[in-house]
GROMACS .gro file of C-alpha atoms in nm:
model
  233
    1MET     CA    1   0.551  -0.983  -0.093
    2LEU     CA    2   0.518  -0.827  -0.436
    3ASN     CA    3   0.640  -0.471  -0.399
    4VAL     CA    4   0.380  -0.276  -0.595
    5ASP     CA    5   0.143   0.004  -0.505
    6VAL     CA    6  -0.204  -0.133  -0.566
    7ILE     CA    7  -0.350   0.218  -0.579
    8GLY     CA    8  -0.331   0.294  -0.949
    9ASN     CA    9  -0.289   0.671  -0.921
   10LYS     CA   10   0.034   0.669  -0.715
   11LYS     CA   11   0.387   0.622  -0.841
   12ARG     CA   12   0.618   0.366  -0.685
   13LYS     CA   13   0.899   0.543  -0.507
   14ARG     CA   14   1.163   0.310  -0.644
   15CYS     CA   15   1.054   0.343  -1.007
   16GLY     CA   16   1.293   0.549  -1.214
   17ARG     CA   17   1.071   0.606  -1.515
   18VAL     CA   18   0.703   0.619  -1.602
   19PHE     CA   19   0.601   0.544  -1.961
   20ARG     CA   20   0.302   0.676  -2.151
   21PHE     CA   21   0.053   0.395  -2.197
   22LYS     CA   22  -0.082   0.524  -2.528
   23ASN     CA   23   0.266   0.519  -2.689
   24PHE     CA   24   0.425   0.220  -2.522
   25GLY     CA   25   0.547  -0.028  -2.782
   26GLU     CA   26   0.572   0.220  -3.067
   27PRO     CA   27   0.904   0.237  -3.255
   28GLY     CA   28   1.157   0.406  -3.029
   29TYR     CA   29   0.934   0.400  -2.723
   30PRO     CA   30   1.100   0.286  -2.514
   31VAL     CA   31   1.339   0.122  -2.762
   32MET     CA   32   1.382   0.063  -3.135
   33PHE     CA   33   1.289  -0.296  -3.217
   34THR     CA   34   1.534  -0.396  -3.487
   35GLY     CA   35   1.601  -0.763  -3.430
   36PRO     CA   36   1.411  -1.091  -3.412
   37PHE     CA   37   1.157  -1.153  -3.139
   38ARG     CA   38   1.392  -1.281  -2.867
   39GLU     CA   39   1.633  -0.991  -2.911
   40ASN     CA   40   1.346  -0.742  -2.905
   41VAL     CA   41   1.211  -0.882  -2.578
   42ASN     CA   42   1.555  -0.858  -2.419
   43ALA     CA   43   1.594  -0.502  -2.547
   44LEU     CA   44   1.256  -0.405  -2.400
   45LEU     CA   45   1.336  -0.554  -2.061
   46GLU     CA   46   1.647  -0.338  -2.035
   47TYR     CA   47   1.406  -0.053  -1.953
   48ALA     CA   48   1.204  -0.245  -1.694
   49ASN     CA   49   1.226  -0.273  -1.317
   50LEU     CA   50   1.343  -0.617  -1.208
   51GLU     CA   51   1.112  -0.755  -0.939
   52SER     CA   52   1.378  -0.942  -0.743
   53ASN     CA   53   1.142  -1.088  -0.486
   54LEU     CA   54   0.904  -1.288  -0.706
   55GLY     CA   55   1.054  -1.629  -0.635
   56MET     CA   56   1.331  -1.849  -0.765
   57GLY     CA   57   1.329  -1.964  -1.123
   58MET     CA   58   1.080  -1.712  -1.267
   59PRO     CA   59   1.221  -1.364  -1.322
   60MET     CA   60   0.967  -1.085  -1.341
   61TRP     CA   61   0.997  -0.729  -1.465
   62SER     CA   62   0.756  -0.438  -1.438
   63PHE     CA   63   0.679  -0.117  -1.622
   64GLN     CA   64   0.477   0.166  -1.476
   65LEU     CA   65   0.247   0.315  -1.740
   66GLU     CA   66   0.068   0.649  -1.724
   67VAL     CA   67  -0.282   0.625  -1.869
   68HIS     CA   68  -0.350   0.995  -1.820
   69HIS     CA   69  -0.190   1.278  -1.628
   70HIS     CA   70  -0.494   1.472  -1.504
   71PRO     CA   71  -0.627   1.315  -1.294
   72PRO     CA   72  -0.322   1.092  -1.249
   73LEU     CA   73  -0.378   0.728  -1.333
   74HIS     CA   74  -0.100   0.468  -1.354
   75ILE     CA   75  -0.117   0.096  -1.424
   76PHE     CA   76   0.147  -0.176  -1.430
   77LEU     CA   77   0.267  -0.408  -1.702
   78PHE     CA   78   0.439  -0.719  -1.571
   79VAL     CA   79   0.657  -0.942  -1.787
   80ILE     CA   80   0.720  -1.285  -1.637
   81GLU     CA   81   0.972  -1.525  -1.786
   82GLU     CA   82   0.858  -1.885  -1.746
   83PRO     CA   83   1.131  -2.140  -1.819
   84ILE     CA   84   1.028  -2.482  -1.940
   85GLU     CA   85   1.150  -2.630  -1.609
   86ALA     CA   86   0.884  -2.428  -1.423
   87SER     CA   87   0.595  -2.530  -1.648
   88LEU     CA   88   0.339  -2.782  -1.538
   89ASN     CA   89   0.334  -2.921  -1.892
   90ARG     CA   90   0.622  -2.916  -2.137
   91HIS     CA   91   0.374  -2.906  -2.426
   92CYS     CA   92   0.167  -2.587  -2.451
   93LYS     CA   93  -0.202  -2.670  -2.437
   94HIS     CA   94  -0.285  -2.352  -2.625
   95CYS     CA   95  -0.056  -2.448  -2.913
   96GLN     CA   96  -0.209  -2.792  -2.926
   97TYR     CA   97  -0.557  -2.640  -2.935
   98VAL     CA   98  -0.483  -2.418  -3.237
   99GLY     CA   99  -0.284  -2.679  -3.431
  100TRP     CA  100   0.069  -2.573  -3.342
  101GLY     CA  101   0.144  -2.889  -3.148
  102HIS     CA  102   0.407  -2.990  -3.403
  103HIS     CA  103   0.628  -2.692  -3.311
  104PHE     CA  104   0.950  -2.759  -3.127
  105ILE     CA  105   0.926  -2.706  -2.752
  106CYS     CA  106   1.064  -2.365  -2.658
  107ASN     CA  107   1.277  -2.322  -2.350
  108LYS     CA  108   1.095  -2.007  -2.236
  109LYS     CA  109   0.762  -1.827  -2.237
  110TYR     CA  110   0.706  -1.459  -2.169
  111HIS     CA  111   0.382  -1.360  -1.999
  112PHE     CA  112   0.269  -1.000  -2.053
  113VAL     CA  113   0.012  -0.910  -1.786
  114LEU     CA  114  -0.186  -0.596  -1.715
  115PRO     CA  115  -0.320  -0.710  -1.377
  116SER     CA  116  -0.653  -0.615  -1.234
  117LYS     CA  117  -0.668  -0.427  -0.906
  118GLU     CA  118  -0.795  -0.744  -0.742
  119ALA     CA  119  -0.500  -0.949  -0.870
  120LEU     CA  120  -0.252  -0.691  -0.745
  121ALA     CA  121  -0.421  -0.686  -0.407
  122THR     CA  122  -0.411  -1.066  -0.389
  123CYS     CA  123  -0.040  -1.084  -0.470
  124SER     CA  124   0.047  -0.796  -0.241
  125SER     CA  125  -0.130  -0.949   0.057
  126CYS     CA  126  -0.012  -1.307   0.017
  127GLU     CA  127   0.344  -1.387   0.122
  128GLY     CA  128   0.331  -1.736  -0.025
  129CYS     CA  129   0.204  -1.606  -0.355
  130CYS     CA  130   0.483  -1.372  -0.448
  131ASP     CA  131   0.783  -1.422  -0.224
  132ALA     CA  132   0.840  -1.792  -0.273
  133ILE     CA  133   0.546  -1.926  -0.469
  134ALA     CA  134   0.707  -2.264  -0.469
  135THR     CA  135   1.053  -2.379  -0.372
  136MET     CA  136   1.193  -2.547  -0.679
  137ASN     CA  137   1.527  -2.594  -0.511
  138ASN     CA  138   1.368  -2.785  -0.225
  139ASN     CA  139   1.198  -3.043  -0.443
  140ASN     CA  140   1.249  -3.020  -0.817
  141ASN     CA  141   1.042  -3.333  -0.869
  142ASN     CA  142   0.727  -3.194  -0.707
  143ASN     CA  143   0.499  -3.056  -0.978
  144ASN     CA  144   0.292  -2.874  -0.717
  145ASN     CA  145   0.597  -2.667  -0.619
  146ASN     CA  146   0.723  -2.561  -0.958
  147GLY     CA  147   0.788  -2.194  -0.886
  148LYS     CA  148   0.504  -2.075  -1.103
  149SER     CA  149   0.386  -1.724  -1.026
  150LYS     CA  150   0.034  -1.697  -0.889
  151LEU     CA  151   0.003  -1.375  -1.085
  152ILE     CA  152  -0.009  -1.564  -1.415
  153GLU     CA  153  -0.246  -1.824  -1.274
  154LEU     CA  154  -0.507  -1.571  -1.165
  155GLN     CA  155  -0.797  -1.488  -1.395
  156GLY     CA  156  -0.969  -1.156  -1.448
  157HIS     CA  157  -0.666  -0.953  -1.555
  158MET     CA  158  -0.717  -0.651  -1.779
  159MET     CA  159  -0.490  -0.836  -2.024
  160HIS     CA  160  -0.288  -1.154  -2.024
  161GLY     CA  161  -0.088  -1.256  -2.328
  162VAL     CA  162   0.193  -1.507  -2.359
  163PHE     CA  163   0.468  -1.543  -2.617
  164HIS     CA  164   0.690  -1.843  -2.674
  165SER     CA  165   1.053  -1.763  -2.737
  166ASN     CA  166   1.002  -1.858  -3.104
  167GLY     CA  167   0.770  -1.560  -3.148
  168PHE     CA  168   0.439  -1.748  -3.151
  169GLY     CA  169   0.190  -1.627  -2.895
  170HIS     CA  170  -0.157  -1.637  -2.746
  171LEU     CA  171  -0.385  -1.362  -2.622
  172LEU     CA  172  -0.550  -1.534  -2.327
  173CYS     CA  173  -0.784  -1.269  -2.190
  174VAL     CA  174  -0.894  -0.908  -2.211
  175ASN     CA  175  -1.127  -0.737  -1.964
  176GLY     CA  176  -1.256  -0.386  -2.017
  177LEU     CA  177  -1.462  -0.128  -1.836
  178GLU     CA  178  -1.760  -0.351  -1.759
  179THR     CA  179  -1.546  -0.561  -1.525
  180GLY     CA  180  -1.412  -0.261  -1.334
  181SER     CA  181  -1.100  -0.216  -1.546
  182ASN     CA  182  -0.931   0.122  -1.580
  183LEU     CA  183  -0.916   0.072  -1.957
  184ALA     CA  184  -1.167   0.023  -2.235
  185GLY     CA  185  -1.144  -0.288  -2.450
  186ASN     CA  186  -1.024  -0.097  -2.757
  187GLN     CA  187  -0.744   0.067  -2.552
  188ILE     CA  188  -0.622  -0.274  -2.439
  189MET     CA  189  -0.636  -0.417  -2.790
  190ASP     CA  190  -0.441  -0.117  -2.924
  191PHE     CA  191  -0.178  -0.187  -2.659
  192TRP     CA  192  -0.158  -0.557  -2.750
  193ASN     CA  193  -0.138  -0.464  -3.117
  194ARG     CA  194   0.165  -0.242  -3.050
  195LEU     CA  195   0.338  -0.510  -2.845
  196CYS     CA  196   0.290  -0.779  -3.109
  197ILE     CA  197   0.408  -0.566  -3.398
  198GLY     CA  198   0.688  -0.393  -3.206
  199LEU     CA  199   0.833  -0.717  -3.071
  200GLN     CA  200   0.794  -0.872  -3.418
  201ALA     CA  201   0.593  -1.168  -3.298
  202ARG     CA  202   0.556  -1.427  -3.573
  203LEU     CA  203   0.193  -1.528  -3.525
  204VAL     CA  204  -0.056  -1.472  -3.244
  205HIS     CA  205  -0.375  -1.659  -3.167
  206SER     CA  206  -0.645  -1.519  -2.940
  207PHE     CA  207  -0.863  -1.678  -2.675
  208LEU     CA  208  -1.134  -1.421  -2.615
  209LYS     CA  209  -1.359  -1.606  -2.376
  210TYR     CA  210  -1.295  -1.353  -2.100
  211ILE     CA  211  -1.364  -1.042  -2.307
  212ASN     CA  212  -1.664  -0.860  -2.167
  213VAL     CA  213  -1.678  -0.537  -2.367
  214ASP     CA  214  -1.649  -0.420  -2.726
  215SER     CA  215  -1.647  -0.781  -2.845
  216VAL     CA  216  -1.698  -0.708  -3.214
  217LEU     CA  217  -1.432  -0.437  -3.213
  218ASN     CA  218  -1.190  -0.663  -3.027
  219PHE     CA  219  -1.232  -0.947  -3.274
  220LEU     CA  220  -1.163  -0.698  -3.553
  221TYR     CA  221  -0.846  -0.577  -3.382
  222VAL     CA  222  -0.719  -0.930  -3.333
  223SER     CA  223  -0.782  -1.009  -3.698
  224ILE     CA  224  -0.585  -0.701  -3.802
  225VAL     CA  225  -0.294  -0.794  -3.573
  226VAL     CA  226  -0.277  -1.150  -3.706
  227LYS     CA  227  -0.292  -1.034  -4.067
  228ARG     CA  228  -0.016  -0.777  -4.011
  229LEU     CA  229   0.204  -1.030  -3.836
  230GLN     CA  230   0.160  -1.274  -4.123
  231LEU     CA  231   0.271  -1.006  -4.367
  232LEU     CA  232   0.580  -0.935  -4.157
  233THR     CA  233   0.697  -1.298  -4.152
   0.00000   0.00000   0.00000
């Protein structure tokens, strides 16, 4: 079972540090990002909690983020490392869709997820979902048991973005206040902006079909992020 507190305003007892949501990803918070993308991801994960019970083959880390102090409100950021061996398809369908299908296949993806309360409740109540989602060691040839986390398969997250280890990425969904989220759409896009720039992602494409609030503002934010990333590369 995924060991998280699904009540957003309580701290996990085992968590050693809570980070401010509004500053997370800024230079020096929690770490200075001075290298290429892969090194920056590894540096960031040094400050995370390792979720040791997710399942074999897909490491997952978590950060507890404080949205505001009074009244207390905390959310979780999960980072899930998906090796190519655990993927249903070696070729990324999102890359193929946006014309990046000619890129070399990367050996890892990193999913950055701000889960909805419903997703956390689902993973916390389902043993098969988060303890041993699939047993890769039992049958490595069975594509239905590829160790893929149900957390990254669920829809309706506050945010779900994925980066390939080469620094190219996709923003898959954003859900704001209208869907019961604890965050407004512009807060989520600010957060994604900081992650992309801080980690020095090379180029990020967005799939905004799940955005339900602040659509115009969100499209503007994504355009700014992409332009800034292009200038950095």
